[in-house]
mmCIF file of C-alpha atoms in Angstrom:
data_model
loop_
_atom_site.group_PDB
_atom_site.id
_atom_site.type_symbol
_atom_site.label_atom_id
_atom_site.label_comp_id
_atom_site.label_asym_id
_atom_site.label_seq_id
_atom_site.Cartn_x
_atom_site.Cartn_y
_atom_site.Cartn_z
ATOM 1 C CA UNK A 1 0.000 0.000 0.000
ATOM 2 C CA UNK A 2 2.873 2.198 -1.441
ATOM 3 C CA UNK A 3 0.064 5.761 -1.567
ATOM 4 C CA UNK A 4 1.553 7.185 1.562
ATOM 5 C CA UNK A 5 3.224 10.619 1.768
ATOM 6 C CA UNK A 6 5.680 9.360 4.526
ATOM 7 C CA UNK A 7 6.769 6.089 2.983
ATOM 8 C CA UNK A 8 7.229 7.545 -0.222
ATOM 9 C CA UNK A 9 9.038 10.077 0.796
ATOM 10 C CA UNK A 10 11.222 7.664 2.558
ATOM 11 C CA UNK A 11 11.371 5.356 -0.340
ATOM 12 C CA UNK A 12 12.511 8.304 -2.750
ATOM 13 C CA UNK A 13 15.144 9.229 -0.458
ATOM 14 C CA UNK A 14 16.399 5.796 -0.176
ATOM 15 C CA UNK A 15 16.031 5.057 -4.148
ATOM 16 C CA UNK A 16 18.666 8.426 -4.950
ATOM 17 C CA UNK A 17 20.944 7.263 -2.036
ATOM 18 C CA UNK A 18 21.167 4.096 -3.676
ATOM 19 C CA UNK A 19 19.713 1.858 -0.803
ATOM 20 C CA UNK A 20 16.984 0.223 -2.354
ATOM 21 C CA UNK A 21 15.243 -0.976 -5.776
ATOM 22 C CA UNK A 22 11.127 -0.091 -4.556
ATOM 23 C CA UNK A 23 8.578 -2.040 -6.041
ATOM 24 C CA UNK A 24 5.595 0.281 -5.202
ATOM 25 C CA UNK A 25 2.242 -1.993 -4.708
ATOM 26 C CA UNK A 26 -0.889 -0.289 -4.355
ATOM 27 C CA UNK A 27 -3.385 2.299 -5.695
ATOM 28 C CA UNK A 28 -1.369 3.662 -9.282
ATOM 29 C CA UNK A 29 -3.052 6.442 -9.628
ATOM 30 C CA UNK A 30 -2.212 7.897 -5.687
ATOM 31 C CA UNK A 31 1.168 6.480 -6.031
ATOM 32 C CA UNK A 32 1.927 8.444 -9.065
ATOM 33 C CA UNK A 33 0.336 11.457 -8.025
ATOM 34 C CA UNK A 34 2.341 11.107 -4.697
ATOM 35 C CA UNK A 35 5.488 10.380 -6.528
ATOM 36 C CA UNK A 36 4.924 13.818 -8.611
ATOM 37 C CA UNK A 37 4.100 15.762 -5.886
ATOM 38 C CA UNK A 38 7.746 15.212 -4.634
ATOM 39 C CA UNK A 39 9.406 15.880 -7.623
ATOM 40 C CA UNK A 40 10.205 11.982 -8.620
ATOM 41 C CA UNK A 41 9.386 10.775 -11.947
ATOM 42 C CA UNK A 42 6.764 7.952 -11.998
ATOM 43 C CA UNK A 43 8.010 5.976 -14.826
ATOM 44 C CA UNK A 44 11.199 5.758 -13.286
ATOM 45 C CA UNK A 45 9.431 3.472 -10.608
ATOM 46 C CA UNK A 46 7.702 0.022 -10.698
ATOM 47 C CA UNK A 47 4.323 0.479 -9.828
ATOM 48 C CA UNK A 48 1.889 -2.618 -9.368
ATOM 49 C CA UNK A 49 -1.647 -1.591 -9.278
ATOM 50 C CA UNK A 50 -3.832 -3.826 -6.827
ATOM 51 C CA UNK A 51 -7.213 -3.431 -5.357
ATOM 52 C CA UNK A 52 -7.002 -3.188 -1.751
ATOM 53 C CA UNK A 53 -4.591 -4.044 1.196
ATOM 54 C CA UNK A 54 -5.382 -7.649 1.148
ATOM 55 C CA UNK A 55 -4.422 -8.329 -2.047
ATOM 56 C CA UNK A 56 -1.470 -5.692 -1.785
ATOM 57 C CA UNK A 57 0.394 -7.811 0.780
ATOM 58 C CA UNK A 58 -0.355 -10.873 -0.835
ATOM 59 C CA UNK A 59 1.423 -9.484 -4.184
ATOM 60 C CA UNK A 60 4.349 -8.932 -2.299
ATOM 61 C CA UNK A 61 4.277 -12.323 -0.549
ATOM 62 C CA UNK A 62 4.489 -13.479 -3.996
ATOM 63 C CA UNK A 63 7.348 -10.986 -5.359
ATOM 64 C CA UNK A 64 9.381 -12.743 -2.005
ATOM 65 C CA UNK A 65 8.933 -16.327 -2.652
ATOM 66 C CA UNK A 66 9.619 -15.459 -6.685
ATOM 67 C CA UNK A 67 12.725 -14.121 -5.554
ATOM 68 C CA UNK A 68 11.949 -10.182 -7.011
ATOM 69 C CA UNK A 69 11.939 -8.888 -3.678
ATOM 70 C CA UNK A 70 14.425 -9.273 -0.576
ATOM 71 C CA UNK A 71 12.161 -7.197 1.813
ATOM 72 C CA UNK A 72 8.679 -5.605 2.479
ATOM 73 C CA UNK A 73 7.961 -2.477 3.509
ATOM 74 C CA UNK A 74 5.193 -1.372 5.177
ATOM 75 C CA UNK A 75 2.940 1.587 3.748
ATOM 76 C CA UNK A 76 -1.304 2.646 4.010
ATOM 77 C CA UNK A 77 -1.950 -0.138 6.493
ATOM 78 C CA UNK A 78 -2.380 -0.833 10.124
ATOM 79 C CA UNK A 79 1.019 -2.814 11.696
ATOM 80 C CA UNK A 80 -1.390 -5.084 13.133
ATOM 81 C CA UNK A 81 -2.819 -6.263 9.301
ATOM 82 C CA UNK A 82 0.946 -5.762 7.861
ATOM 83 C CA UNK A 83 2.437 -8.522 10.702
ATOM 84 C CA UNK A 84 -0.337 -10.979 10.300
ATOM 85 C CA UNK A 85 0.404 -11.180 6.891
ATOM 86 C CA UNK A 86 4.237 -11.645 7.784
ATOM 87 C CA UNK A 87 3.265 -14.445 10.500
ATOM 88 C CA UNK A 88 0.638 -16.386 9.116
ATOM 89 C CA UNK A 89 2.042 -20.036 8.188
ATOM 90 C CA UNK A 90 0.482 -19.990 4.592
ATOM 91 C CA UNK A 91 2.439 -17.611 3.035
ATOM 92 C CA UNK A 92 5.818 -18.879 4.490
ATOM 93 C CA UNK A 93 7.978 -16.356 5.420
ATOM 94 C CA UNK A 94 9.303 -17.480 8.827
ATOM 95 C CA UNK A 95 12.362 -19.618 9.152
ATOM 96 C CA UNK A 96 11.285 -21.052 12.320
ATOM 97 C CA UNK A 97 13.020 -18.748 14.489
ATOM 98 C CA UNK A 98 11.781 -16.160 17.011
ATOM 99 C CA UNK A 99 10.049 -13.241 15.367
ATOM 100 C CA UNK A 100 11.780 -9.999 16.940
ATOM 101 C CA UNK A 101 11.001 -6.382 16.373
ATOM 102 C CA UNK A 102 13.757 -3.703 16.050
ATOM 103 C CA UNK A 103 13.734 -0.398 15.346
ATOM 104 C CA UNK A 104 16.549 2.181 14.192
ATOM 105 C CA UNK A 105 16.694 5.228 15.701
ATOM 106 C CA UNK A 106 18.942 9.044 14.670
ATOM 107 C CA UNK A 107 18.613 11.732 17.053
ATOM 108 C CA UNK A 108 20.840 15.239 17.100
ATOM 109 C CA UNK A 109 21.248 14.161 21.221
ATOM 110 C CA UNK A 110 23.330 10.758 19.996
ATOM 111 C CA UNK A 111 26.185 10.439 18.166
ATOM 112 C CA UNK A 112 25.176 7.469 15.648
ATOM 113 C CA UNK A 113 22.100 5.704 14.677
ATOM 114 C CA UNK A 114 20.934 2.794 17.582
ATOM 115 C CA UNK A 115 18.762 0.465 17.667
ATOM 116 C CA UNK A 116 16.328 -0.789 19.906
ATOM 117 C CA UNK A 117 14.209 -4.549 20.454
ATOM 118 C CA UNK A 118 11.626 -5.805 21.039
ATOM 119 C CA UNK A 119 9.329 -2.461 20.845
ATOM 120 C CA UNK A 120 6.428 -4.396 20.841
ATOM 121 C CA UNK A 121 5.946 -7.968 19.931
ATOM 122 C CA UNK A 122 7.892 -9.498 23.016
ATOM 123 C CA UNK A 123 6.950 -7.144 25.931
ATOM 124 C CA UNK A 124 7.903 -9.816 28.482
ATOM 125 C CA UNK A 125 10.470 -12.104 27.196
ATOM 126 C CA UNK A 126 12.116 -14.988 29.371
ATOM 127 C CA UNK A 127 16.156 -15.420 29.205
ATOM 128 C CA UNK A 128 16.076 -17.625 25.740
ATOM 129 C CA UNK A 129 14.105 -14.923 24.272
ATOM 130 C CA UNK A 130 16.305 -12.236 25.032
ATOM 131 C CA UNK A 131 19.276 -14.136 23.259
ATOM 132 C CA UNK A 132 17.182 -14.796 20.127
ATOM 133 C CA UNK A 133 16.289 -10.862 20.486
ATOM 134 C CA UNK A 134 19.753 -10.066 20.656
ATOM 135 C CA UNK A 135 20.921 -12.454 17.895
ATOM 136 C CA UNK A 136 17.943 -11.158 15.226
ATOM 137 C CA UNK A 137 19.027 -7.744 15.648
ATOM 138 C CA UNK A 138 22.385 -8.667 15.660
ATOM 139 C CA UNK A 139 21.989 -9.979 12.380
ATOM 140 C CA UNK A 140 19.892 -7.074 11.122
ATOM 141 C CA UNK A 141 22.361 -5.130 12.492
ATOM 142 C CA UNK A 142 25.528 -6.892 10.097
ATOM 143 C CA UNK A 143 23.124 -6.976 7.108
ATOM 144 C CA UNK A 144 23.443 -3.115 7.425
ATOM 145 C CA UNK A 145 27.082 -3.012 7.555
ATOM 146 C CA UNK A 146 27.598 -3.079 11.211
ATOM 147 C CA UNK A 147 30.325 -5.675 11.713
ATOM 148 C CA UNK A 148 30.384 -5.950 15.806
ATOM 149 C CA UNK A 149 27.575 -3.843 17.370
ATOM 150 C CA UNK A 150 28.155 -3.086 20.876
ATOM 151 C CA UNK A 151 24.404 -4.359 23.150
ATOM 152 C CA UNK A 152 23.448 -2.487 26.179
ATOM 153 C CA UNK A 153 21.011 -5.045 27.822
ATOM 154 C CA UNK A 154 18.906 -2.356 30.196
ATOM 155 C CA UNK A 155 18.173 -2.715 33.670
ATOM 156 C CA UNK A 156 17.752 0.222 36.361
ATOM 157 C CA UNK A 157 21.055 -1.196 37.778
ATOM 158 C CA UNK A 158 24.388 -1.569 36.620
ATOM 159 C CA UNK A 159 25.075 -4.033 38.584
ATOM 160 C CA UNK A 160 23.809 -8.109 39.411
ATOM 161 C CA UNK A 161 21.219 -7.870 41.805
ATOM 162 C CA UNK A 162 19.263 -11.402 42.684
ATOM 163 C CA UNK A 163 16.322 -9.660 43.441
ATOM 164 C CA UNK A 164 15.743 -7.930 39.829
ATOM 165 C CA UNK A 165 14.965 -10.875 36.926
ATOM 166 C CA UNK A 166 16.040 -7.933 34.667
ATOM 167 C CA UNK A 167 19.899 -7.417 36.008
ATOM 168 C CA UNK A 168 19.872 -11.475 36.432
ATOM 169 C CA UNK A 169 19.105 -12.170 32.638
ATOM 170 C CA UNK A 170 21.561 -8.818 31.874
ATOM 171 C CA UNK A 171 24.393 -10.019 33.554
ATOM 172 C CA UNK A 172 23.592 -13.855 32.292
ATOM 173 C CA UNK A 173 23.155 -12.609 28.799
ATOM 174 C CA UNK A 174 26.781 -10.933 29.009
ATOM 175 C CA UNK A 175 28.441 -14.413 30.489
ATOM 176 C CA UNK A 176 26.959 -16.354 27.029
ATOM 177 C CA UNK A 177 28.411 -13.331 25.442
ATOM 178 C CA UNK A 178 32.074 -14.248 26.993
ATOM 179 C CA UNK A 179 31.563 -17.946 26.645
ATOM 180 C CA UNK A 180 30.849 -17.837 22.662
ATOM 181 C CA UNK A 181 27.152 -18.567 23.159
ATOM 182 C CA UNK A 182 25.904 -15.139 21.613
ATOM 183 C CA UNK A 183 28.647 -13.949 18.661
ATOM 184 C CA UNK A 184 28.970 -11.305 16.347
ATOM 185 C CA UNK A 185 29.047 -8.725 19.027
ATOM 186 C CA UNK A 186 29.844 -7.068 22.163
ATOM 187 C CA UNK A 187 27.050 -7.655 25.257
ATOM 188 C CA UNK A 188 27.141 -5.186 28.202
ATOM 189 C CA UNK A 189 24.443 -5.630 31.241
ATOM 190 C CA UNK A 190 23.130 -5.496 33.271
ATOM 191 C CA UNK A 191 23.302 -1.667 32.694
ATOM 192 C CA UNK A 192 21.418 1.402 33.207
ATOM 193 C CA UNK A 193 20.271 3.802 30.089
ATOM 194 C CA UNK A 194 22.119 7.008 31.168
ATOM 195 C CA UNK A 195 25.370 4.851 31.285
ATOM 196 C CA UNK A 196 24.931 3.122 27.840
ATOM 197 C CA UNK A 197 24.127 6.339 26.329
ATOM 198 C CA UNK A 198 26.585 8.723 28.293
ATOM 199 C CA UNK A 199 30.062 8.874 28.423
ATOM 200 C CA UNK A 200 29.925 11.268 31.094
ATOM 201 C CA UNK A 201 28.118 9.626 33.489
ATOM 202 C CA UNK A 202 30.104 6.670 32.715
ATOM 203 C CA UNK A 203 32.881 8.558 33.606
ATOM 204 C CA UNK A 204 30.884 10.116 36.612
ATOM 205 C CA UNK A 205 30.476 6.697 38.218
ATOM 206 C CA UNK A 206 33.782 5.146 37.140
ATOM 207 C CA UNK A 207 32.147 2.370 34.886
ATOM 208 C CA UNK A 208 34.581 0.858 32.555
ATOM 209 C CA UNK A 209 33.350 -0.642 29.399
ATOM 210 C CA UNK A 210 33.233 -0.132 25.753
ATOM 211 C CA UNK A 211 29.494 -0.175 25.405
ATOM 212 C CA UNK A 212 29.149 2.403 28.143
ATOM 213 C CA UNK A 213 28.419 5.857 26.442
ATOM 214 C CA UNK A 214 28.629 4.083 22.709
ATOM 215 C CA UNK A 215 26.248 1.763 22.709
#
């Protein structure tokens, strides 16, 4: 459901920059008219005209399994109607993994781009579900270019405390880290937000790590 001002705008952006190559499924007429409206020629895009959401998502289903498409994007539609099409067994696009939710993040208070998971689809995860969090944005992560992202794994604590599941799973999520059992990056935690995003109050407090301020 590519007839949406923000996506498009988006999708331009990331077309010149040399990012992606869109497939825009929807209503043709909006999406051109859209595309127009912020000075992008329409012919230079692939447009596939459909007839509603339903069968939008179900044309890009397709364009994965035929192997013209790596990725889909969500546009016009709730997140709620875009993931049930992602989860639902018949169209096949799970691996049989742990479906995780990441999102990337730019802000003038940060110095880089961060991400952050789950925002929304595991709002209490156990330990094994925090490692297969860690591990899917991980990979997301590398796919980007990132070669060894550094993890904060957040508690209100920076240090183990029995009594908090959250700074138990932090600080056992770190050990797999050090043992081999989660790769492909660096895992700090338990640890509080202020010192994973602040050098200075990692200084402040005398905590020595390289995720602390950088994560």
């Amino acid at each position: 459901e590519a007839q949406d001002e923000h996506t498009l705008e988006c999708v331009i952006k990331a077309t010149e920059d040399g990012i992606m190559v869109p497939v825009l499924i929807g209503n043709a007429g909006k999406i051109k008219e859209l595309l127009a409206r912020f000075g992008a020629d329409p012919s230079a895009f692939e447009i596939v005209a459909v007839s509603g959401a339903g069968e939008s998502l179900q044309k890009a289903v397709g364009l994965i399994h035929g192997g013209k498409a790596n990725a889909i994007m969500k546009g016009k539609l709730e997140s709620g109607q875009f993931l049930k099409a992602v989860v639902a067994k018949e169209n096949g696009l799970l691996t049989g993994g742990k479906l995780s939710l990441a999102g990337l993040f730019e802000t003038k208070k940060y110095h880089k781009v961060f991400a952050l998971s789950d925002m929304g689809l595991n709002t209490y995860p156990d330990l094994e579900g925090k490692r297969i969090i860690i591990m899917n944005a991980v990979k997301l992560l590398h796919t980007l270019g990132y070669i060894n992202p550094k993890v904060a794994v957040l508690s209100s604590v920076e240090k183990l405390n029995p009594k908090m599941p959250d700074a138990v799973d932090g600080d056992a999520l770190r050990q797999m880290n050090a043992k081999g059992e989660i790769t492909g990056c660096i895992v700090e935690g338990p640890i509080s937000f202020d010192l994973a995003t602040s050098s200075d109050s990692a200084r402040i407090k005398g905590y020595d790590s390289p995720v602390a301020g950088d994560a």
